[in-house]
Structures are given as C-alpha cells and as structure tokens.
GROMACS .gro file of C-alpha atoms in nm:
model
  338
    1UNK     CA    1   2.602   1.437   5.103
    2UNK     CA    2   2.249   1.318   5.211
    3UNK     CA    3   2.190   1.346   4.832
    4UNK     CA    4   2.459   1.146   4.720
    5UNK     CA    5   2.355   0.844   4.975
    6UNK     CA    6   1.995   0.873   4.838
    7UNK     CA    7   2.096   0.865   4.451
    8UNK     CA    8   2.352   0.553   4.532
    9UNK     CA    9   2.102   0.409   4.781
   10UNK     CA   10   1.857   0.453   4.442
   11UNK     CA   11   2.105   0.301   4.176
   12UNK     CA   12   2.122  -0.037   4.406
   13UNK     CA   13   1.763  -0.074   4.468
   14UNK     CA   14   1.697  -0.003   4.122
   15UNK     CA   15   1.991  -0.251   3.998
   16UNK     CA   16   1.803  -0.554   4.258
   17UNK     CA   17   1.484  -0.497   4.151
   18UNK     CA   18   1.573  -0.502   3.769
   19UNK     CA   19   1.739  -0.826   3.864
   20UNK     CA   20   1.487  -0.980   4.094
   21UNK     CA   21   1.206  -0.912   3.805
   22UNK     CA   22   1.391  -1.014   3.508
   23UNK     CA   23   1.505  -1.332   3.627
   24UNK     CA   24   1.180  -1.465   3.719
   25UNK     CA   25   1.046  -1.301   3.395
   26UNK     CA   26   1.268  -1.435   3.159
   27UNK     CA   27   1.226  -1.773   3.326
   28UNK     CA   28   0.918  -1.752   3.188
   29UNK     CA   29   1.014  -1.651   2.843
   30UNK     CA   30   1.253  -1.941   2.790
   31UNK     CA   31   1.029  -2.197   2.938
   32UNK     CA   32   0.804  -2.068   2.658
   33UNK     CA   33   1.048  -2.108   2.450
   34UNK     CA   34   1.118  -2.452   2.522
   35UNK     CA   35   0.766  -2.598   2.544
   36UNK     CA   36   0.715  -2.497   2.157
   37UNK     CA   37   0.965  -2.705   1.988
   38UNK     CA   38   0.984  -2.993   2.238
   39UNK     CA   39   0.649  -3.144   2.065
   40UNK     CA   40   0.795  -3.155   1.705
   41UNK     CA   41   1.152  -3.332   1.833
   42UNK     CA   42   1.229  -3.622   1.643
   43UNK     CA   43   1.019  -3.484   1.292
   44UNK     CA   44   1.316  -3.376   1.109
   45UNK     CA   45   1.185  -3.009   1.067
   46UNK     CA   46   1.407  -2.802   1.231
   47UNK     CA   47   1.278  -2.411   1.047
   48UNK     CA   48   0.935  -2.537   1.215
   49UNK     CA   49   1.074  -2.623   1.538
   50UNK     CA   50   1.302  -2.265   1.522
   51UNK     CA   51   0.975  -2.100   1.409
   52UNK     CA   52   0.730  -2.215   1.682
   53UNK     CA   53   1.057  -2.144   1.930
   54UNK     CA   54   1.076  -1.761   1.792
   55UNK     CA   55   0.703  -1.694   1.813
   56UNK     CA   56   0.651  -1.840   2.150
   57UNK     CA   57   0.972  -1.616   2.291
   58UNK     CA   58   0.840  -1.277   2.104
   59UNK     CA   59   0.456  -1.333   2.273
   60UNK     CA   60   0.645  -1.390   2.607
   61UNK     CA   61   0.851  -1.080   2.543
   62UNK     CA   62   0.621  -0.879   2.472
   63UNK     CA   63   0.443  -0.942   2.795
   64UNK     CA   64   0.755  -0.827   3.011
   65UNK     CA   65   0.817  -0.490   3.137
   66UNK     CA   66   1.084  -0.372   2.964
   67UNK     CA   67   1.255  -0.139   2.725
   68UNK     CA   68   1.426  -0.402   2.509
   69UNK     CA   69   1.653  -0.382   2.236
   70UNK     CA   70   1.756  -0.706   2.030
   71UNK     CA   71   2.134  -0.714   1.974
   72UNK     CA   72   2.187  -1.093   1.915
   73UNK     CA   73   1.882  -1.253   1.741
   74UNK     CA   74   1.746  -1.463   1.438
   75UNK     CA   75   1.951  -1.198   1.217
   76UNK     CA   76   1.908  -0.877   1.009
   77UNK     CA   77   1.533  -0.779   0.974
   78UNK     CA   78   1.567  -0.881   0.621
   79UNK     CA   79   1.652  -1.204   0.708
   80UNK     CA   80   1.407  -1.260   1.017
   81UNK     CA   81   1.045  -1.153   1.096
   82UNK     CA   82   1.085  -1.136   1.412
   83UNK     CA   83   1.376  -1.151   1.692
   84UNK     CA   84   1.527  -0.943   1.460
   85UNK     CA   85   1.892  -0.726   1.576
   86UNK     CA   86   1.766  -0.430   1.669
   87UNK     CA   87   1.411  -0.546   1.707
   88UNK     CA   88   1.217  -0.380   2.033
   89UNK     CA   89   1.108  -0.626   2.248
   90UNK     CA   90   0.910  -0.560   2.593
   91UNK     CA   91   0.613  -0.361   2.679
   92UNK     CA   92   0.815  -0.035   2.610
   93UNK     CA   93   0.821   0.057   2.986
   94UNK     CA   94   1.049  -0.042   3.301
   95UNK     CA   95   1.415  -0.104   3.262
   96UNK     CA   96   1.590  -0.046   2.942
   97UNK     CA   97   1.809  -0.361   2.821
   98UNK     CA   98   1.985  -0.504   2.548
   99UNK     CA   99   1.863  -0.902   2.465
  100UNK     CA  100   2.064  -1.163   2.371
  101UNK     CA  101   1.819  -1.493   2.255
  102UNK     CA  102   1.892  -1.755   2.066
  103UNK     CA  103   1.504  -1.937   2.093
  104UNK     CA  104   1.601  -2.244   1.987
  105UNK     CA  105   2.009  -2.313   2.027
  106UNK     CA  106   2.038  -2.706   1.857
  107UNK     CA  107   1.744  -2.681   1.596
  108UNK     CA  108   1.913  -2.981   1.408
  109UNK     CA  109   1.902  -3.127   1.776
  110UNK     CA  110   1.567  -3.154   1.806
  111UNK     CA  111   1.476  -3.265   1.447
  112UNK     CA  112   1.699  -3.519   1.508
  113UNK     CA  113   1.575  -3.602   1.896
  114UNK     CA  114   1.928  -3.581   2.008
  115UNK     CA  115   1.999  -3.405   2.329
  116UNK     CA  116   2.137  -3.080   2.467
  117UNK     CA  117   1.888  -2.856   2.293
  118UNK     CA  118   1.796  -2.510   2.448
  119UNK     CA  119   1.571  -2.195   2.485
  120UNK     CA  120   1.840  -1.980   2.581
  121UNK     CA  121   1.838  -1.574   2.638
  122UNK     CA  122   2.081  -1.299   2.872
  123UNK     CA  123   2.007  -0.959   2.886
  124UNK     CA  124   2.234  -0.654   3.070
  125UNK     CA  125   2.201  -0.281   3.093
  126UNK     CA  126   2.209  -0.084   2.761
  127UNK     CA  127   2.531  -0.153   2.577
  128UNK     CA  128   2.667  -0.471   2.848
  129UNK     CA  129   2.640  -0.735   2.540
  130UNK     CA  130   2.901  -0.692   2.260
  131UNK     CA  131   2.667  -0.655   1.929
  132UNK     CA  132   2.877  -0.933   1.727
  133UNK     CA  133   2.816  -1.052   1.375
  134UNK     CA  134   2.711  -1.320   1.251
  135UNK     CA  135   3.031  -1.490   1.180
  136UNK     CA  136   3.278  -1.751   1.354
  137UNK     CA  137   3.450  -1.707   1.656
  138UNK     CA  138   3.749  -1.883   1.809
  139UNK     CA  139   3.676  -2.021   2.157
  140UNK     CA  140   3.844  -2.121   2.421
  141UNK     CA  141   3.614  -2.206   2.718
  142UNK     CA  142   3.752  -2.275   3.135
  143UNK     CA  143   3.565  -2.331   3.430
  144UNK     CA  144   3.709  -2.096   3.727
  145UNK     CA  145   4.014  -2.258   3.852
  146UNK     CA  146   4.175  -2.178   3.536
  147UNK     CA  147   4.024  -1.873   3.452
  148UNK     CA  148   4.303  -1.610   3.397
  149UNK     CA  149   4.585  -1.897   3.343
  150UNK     CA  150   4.499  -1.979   2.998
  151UNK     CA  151   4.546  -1.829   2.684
  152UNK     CA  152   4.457  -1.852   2.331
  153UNK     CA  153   4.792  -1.833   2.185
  154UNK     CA  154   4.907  -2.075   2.364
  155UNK     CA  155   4.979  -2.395   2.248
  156UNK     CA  156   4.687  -2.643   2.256
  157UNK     CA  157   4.889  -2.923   2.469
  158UNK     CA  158   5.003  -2.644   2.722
  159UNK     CA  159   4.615  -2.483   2.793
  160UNK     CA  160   4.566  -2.909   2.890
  161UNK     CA  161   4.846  -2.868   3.131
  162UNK     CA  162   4.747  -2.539   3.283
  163UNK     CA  163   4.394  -2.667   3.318
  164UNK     CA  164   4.465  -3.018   3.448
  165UNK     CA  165   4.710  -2.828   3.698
  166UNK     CA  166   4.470  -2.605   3.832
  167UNK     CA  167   4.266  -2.878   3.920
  168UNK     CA  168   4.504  -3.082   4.021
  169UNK     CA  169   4.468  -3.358   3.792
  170UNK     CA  170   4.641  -3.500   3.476
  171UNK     CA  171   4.606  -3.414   3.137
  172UNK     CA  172   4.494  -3.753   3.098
  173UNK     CA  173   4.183  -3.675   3.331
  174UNK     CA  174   4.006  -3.421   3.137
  175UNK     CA  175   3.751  -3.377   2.862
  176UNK     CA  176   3.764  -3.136   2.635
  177UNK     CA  177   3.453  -3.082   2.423
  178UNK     CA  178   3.518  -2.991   2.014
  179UNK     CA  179   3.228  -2.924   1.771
  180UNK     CA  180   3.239  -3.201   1.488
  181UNK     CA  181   3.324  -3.034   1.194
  182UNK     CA  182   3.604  -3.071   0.941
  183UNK     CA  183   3.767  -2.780   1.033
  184UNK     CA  184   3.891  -2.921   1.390
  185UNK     CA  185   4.066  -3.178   1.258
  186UNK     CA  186   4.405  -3.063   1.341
  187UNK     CA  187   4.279  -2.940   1.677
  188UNK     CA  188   4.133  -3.319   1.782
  189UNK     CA  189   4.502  -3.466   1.661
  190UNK     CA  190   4.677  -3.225   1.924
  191UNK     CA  191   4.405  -3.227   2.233
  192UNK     CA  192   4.484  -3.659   2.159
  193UNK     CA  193   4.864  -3.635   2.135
  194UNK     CA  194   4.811  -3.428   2.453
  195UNK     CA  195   4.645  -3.760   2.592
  196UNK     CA  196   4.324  -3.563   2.692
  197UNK     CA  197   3.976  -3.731   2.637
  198UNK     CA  198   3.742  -3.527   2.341
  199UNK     CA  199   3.400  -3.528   2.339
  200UNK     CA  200   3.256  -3.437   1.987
  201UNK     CA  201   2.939  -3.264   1.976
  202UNK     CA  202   2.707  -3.227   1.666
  203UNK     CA  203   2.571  -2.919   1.737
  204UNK     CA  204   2.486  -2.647   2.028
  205UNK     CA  205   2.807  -2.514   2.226
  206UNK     CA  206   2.651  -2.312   2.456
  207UNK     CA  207   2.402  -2.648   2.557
  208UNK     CA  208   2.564  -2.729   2.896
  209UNK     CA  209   2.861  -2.778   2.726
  210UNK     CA  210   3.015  -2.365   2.794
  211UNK     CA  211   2.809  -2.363   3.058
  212UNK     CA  212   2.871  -2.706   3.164
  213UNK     CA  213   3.207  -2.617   3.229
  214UNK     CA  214   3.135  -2.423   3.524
  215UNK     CA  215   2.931  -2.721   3.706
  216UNK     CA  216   3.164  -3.028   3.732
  217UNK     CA  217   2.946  -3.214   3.443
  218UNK     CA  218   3.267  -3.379   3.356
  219UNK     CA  219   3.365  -3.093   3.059
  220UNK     CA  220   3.673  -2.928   3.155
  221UNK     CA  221   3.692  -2.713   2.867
  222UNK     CA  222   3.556  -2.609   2.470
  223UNK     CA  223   3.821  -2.557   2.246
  224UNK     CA  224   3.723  -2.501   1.827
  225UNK     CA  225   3.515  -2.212   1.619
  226UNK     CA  226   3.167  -2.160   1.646
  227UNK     CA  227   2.903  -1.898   1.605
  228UNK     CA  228   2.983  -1.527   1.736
  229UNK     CA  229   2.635  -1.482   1.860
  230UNK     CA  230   2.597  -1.784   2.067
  231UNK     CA  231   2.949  -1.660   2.199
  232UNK     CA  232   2.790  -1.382   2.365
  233UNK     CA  233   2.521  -1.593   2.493
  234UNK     CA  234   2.763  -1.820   2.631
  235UNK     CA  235   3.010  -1.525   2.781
  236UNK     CA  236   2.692  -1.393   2.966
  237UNK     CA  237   2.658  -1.740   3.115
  238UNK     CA  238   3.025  -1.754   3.235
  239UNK     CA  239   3.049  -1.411   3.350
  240UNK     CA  240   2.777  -1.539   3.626
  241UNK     CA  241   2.971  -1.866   3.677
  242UNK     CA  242   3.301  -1.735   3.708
  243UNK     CA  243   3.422  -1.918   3.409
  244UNK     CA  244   3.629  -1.764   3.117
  245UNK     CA  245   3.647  -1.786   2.724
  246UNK     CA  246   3.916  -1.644   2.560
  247UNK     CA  247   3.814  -1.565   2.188
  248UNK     CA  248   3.938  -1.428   1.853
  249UNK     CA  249   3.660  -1.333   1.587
  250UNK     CA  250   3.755  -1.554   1.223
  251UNK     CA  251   3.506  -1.422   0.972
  252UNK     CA  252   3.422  -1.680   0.705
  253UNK     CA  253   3.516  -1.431   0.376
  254UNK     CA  254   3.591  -1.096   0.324
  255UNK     CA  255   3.282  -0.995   0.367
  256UNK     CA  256   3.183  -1.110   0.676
  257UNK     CA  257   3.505  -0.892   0.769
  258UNK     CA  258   3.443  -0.586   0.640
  259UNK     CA  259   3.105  -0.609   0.805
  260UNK     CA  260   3.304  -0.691   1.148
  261UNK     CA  261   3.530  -0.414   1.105
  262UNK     CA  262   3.226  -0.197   1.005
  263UNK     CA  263   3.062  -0.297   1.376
  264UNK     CA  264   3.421  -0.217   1.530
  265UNK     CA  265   3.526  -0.540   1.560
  266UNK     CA  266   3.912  -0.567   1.581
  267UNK     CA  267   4.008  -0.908   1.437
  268UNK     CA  268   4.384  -0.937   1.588
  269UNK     CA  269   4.223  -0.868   1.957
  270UNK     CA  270   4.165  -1.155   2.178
  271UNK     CA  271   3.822  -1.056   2.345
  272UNK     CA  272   3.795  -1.195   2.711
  273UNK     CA  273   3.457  -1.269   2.854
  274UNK     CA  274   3.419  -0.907   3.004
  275UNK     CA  275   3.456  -0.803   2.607
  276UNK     CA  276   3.183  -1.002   2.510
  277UNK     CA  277   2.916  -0.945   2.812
  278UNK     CA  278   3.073  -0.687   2.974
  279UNK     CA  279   2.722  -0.545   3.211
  280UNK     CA  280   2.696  -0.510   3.605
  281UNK     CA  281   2.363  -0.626   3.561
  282UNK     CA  282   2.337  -0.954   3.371
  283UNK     CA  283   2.035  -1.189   3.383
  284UNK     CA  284   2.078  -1.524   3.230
  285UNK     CA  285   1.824  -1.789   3.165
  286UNK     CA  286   1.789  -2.106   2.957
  287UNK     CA  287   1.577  -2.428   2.952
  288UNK     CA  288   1.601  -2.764   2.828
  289UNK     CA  289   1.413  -2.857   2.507
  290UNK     CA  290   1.566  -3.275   2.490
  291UNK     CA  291   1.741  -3.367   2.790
  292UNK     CA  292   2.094  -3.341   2.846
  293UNK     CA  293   2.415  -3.290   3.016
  294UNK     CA  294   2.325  -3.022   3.251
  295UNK     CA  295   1.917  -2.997   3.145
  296UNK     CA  296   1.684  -3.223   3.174
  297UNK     CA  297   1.403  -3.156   2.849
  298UNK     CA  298   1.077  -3.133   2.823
  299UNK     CA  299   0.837  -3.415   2.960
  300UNK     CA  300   0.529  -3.409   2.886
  301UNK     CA  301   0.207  -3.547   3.079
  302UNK     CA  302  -0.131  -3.585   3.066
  303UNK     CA  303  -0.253  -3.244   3.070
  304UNK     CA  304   0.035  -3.045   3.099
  305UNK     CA  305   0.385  -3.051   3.060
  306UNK     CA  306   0.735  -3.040   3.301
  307UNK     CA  307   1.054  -2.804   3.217
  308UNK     CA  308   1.410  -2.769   3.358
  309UNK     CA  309   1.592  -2.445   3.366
  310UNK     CA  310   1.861  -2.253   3.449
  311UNK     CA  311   1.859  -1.878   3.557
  312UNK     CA  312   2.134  -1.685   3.705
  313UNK     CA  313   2.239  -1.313   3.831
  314UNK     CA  314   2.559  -1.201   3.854
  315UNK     CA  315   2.507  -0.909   4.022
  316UNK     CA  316   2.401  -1.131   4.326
  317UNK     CA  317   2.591  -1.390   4.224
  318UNK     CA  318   2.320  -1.661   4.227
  319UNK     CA  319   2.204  -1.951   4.051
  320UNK     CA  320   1.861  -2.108   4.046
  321UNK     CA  321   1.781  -2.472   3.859
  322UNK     CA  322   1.396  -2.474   3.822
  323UNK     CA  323   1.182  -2.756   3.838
  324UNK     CA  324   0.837  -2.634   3.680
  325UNK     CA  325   0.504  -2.819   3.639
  326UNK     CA  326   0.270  -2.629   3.382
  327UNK     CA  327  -0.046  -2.763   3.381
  328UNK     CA  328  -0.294  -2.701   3.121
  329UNK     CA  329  -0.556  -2.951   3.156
  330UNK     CA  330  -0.671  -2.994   3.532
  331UNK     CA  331  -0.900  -3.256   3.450
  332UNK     CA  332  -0.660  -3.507   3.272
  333UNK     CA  333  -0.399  -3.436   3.517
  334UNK     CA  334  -0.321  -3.808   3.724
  335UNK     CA  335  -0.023  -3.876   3.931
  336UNK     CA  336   0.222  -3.608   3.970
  337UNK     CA  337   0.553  -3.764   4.045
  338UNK     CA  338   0.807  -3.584   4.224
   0.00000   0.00000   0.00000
C-alpha cells in the first residue's frame, strides 16, 4: 500500500513538474519564434519569414530538456530540413513528448503585414497528439457553453441556433468566422440565410480565431475546411479552454487518402477534440507575430523588442497572457512604457 501511495504520489509530481517546466520553456521557444519573422512583415517573402521562424524554434528546442518527437511539423523530411514529422527535438533528456509546431501559422500574413499571425506549438505525453496528414479537415469550432450540443451533421442554420441558445442570444448576435476560399461559398450563403454575422479571414484559423472562441473576442464559432495539422494545434488549444471542434478529415485526392487510411485515419468518423489532442498532460503556447484579435505582435524598440503570448496547461487548468520585454541593447534602451 505504502508503495502504491509513493508511485501515485510520483506520477503527480512528475506530471506538475513536466508542466511547470514546459510551459515556461516553450514560452520561450515561441517567443523565439515570433521575434524572427516579425522584422521581415510587410516584404512580401513569406518562405523567408517561415524560414527564419523554423530556425529560430529548432535553436530554442534544442536548448529544452526534453525527449521530443515531431508529429505535426514543416512536413516529411523530404520536404523540410528541419521541424521535420518525426524529427527529435530537445536535448534528448527529461520528459519524453510528442510536438506539435507550426513556427510561423499566417506566413502570407506577415508578407502581407496583415494581422493574426503566430508562433504557435502544444506538446503532450507520448502518443496525446493525433499524428494527422497533411490534408483538409472539416471544422467545426465552439467555445464551452456549447460544447457537447453541436454537431457536424447537423444542419448549418441549426448549430447557429444551438450556439446562440446556449448563450442566450439570437442567431442574429453571433459571428461566425469562415476561411475565404471558394470552396465555402455555399457555407457563407447558409450561415447568412441563418441571419448570423461572418467574418472572412484570409489566412491562419488557429490565430485567435479557434482559440478566440474560448475568450469572448466576439467569435462565436469557425465553421469551413482547413489544414489537418493546424487542427491539432488548435484541438490542443481548446482542450485547455474547454472549447470543442467537431471534425471530419476530407483529403484533397486519392492520394492524400490512401495516405490517411495508411496513418489509420478513418474518413467517415467525426473526431472530437479528445481525438485530436487526446493527453493528460498538454502544454500549449503561442505568440503574436502582427497584432491581432486576441495577440498583440511584435513591437519593436530601441534596443530590444516586446512580445505577447499565450501559454496554457490543462492539467492545472490555467492560462497565462505574457507581457515580455527582451532587451538586447542596454545602452540604446530609453523610455520603457508600460
């Protein structure tokens, strides 16, 4: 018996300190991650920006105590140097995780200086992030008061009902964000004959946007196909918010889903957020490259530099927004405002 207490009593110590240390660690990493790009925003080169965002991530990586395995990256090895899926990431020692990182979510937002772009990576116990491939994915993104009540197959007017009902408004009252891509068009016609508001997005779901609809930022819900990697991302986010995205992989051609099936994906399932991230021990973080709904970017200063983020546990169920100052210059430093 006095074993048993010892070994549990060893499991939850272990489980808070892998928490307590990885959040603060991979604070670090995405801040990295965000202070790369944020100089080239506005140049129009978004494979530089995504490159100077993937090798600022991998040098912070490689500084954190970890085991780390790569299971949502930059791609196959052939197809990325480095943030590769199945890539080893961490100083080989301490905890061993699975990463999900997406360095730079919104390149096209930041060659373009447009807003909402992130550094944005989760990580969970071996095997607590679904390994998805790189194909579409059919979301449908709540914040908690409808969580459970929704459903994919439903039809898109009656999801706007359930949702406005659970927090008690009117259909009328909501927003519903939709990527702005050809492919939606039917989906915009019905969230409008519903009488909901849209808000179309360029680019970047996961960009305060999935997330955003756990933090009263005016989104009530995502509805549309995006990228299956970012979904993870995203369901690692909700799973520490409380939120819920209902999703259906929809792979592109019939390769992409014989790949899928390959990776035992089954295509007629409806995979719930616990599909997606499924871990006890999930550590989120992500920082603002350009400001925007939920972020506020990168501002740089004389000397140094000033980054927003995001980091959450949902193990202990908290959420920290941090304001950092990094200052590399002491001497050109002036007035710090606060």
């Amino acid at each position: 018996m006095v074993g048993s207490v010892a070994v549990v009593t060893q499991r939850l110590e272990g489980s808070a300190f892998m928490e307590k240390m990885l959040a603060m660690e991979f604070l670090r990493v995405t801040e990295a991650g965000a202070l790369a790009p944020r100089a080239m925003m506005g140049h129009g080169d978004n494979s530089t920006a995504d490159q100077a965002a993937v090798e600022s991530i991998r040098r912070a990586l490689d500084e954190v105590e970890i085991d780390g395995t790569v299971v949502i990256g930059e791609g196959e090895r052939d197809e990325a140097p480095m943030l590769f899926i199945g890539e080893k990431v961490g100083t080989g020692r301490g905890p061993v995780v699975d990463i999900a990182v997406d360095p730079l979510e919104g390149t096209n937002l930041v060659a373009r200086g447009a807003a909402n772009a992130l550094a944005v990576m989760a990580c969970s116990e071996k095997g607590g992030l679904l390994h998805a491939p790189d194909t579409y994915l059919e979301k449908l993104v709540v914040g908690p008061p409808a969580a459970g009540k929704v459903h994919l197959d439903f039809p898109v007017r009656a999801n706007l009902q359930i949702i406005a009902d659970s927090l008690n408004r009117s259909v009328s009252d909501l927003t519903v964000v939709v990527l702005d891509r050809p492919r939606h068009g039917e989906l915009i016609d019905e969230v409008r004959e519903a009488g909901a508001r849209i808000k179309l997005i360029p680019d970047g779901d996961i960009a305060g946007r999935d997330i955003g609809c756990g933090f009263g930022t005016g989104v009530h819900a995502l509805m549309g196909i995006g990228g299956a990697p970012e979904g993870v991302l995203a369901a690692a986010a909700l799973r520490c918010l409380g939120g819920e995205m209902l999703s259906r992989f929809c792979p592109r051609n019939d390769g992409e889903a014989e790949r899928a099936r390959a990776m035992g994906i089954d295509l007629s399932k409806t995979y719930r957020t616990e599909d997606l991230a499924s871990g006890d021990n999930i550590v989120f973080s992500a920082s603002g490259v350009t400001d925007g709904d939920l972020f506020r970017g990168v501002h740089f200063f004389g000397g140094g530099a000033r980054t927003h983020s995001l980091v959450m546990a949902y193990k202990s169920g908290t959420m920290r927004f941090v304001d950092t100052v990094h200052i590399r210059e002491r001497r050109q430093v002036g007035v710090l405002r606060l």
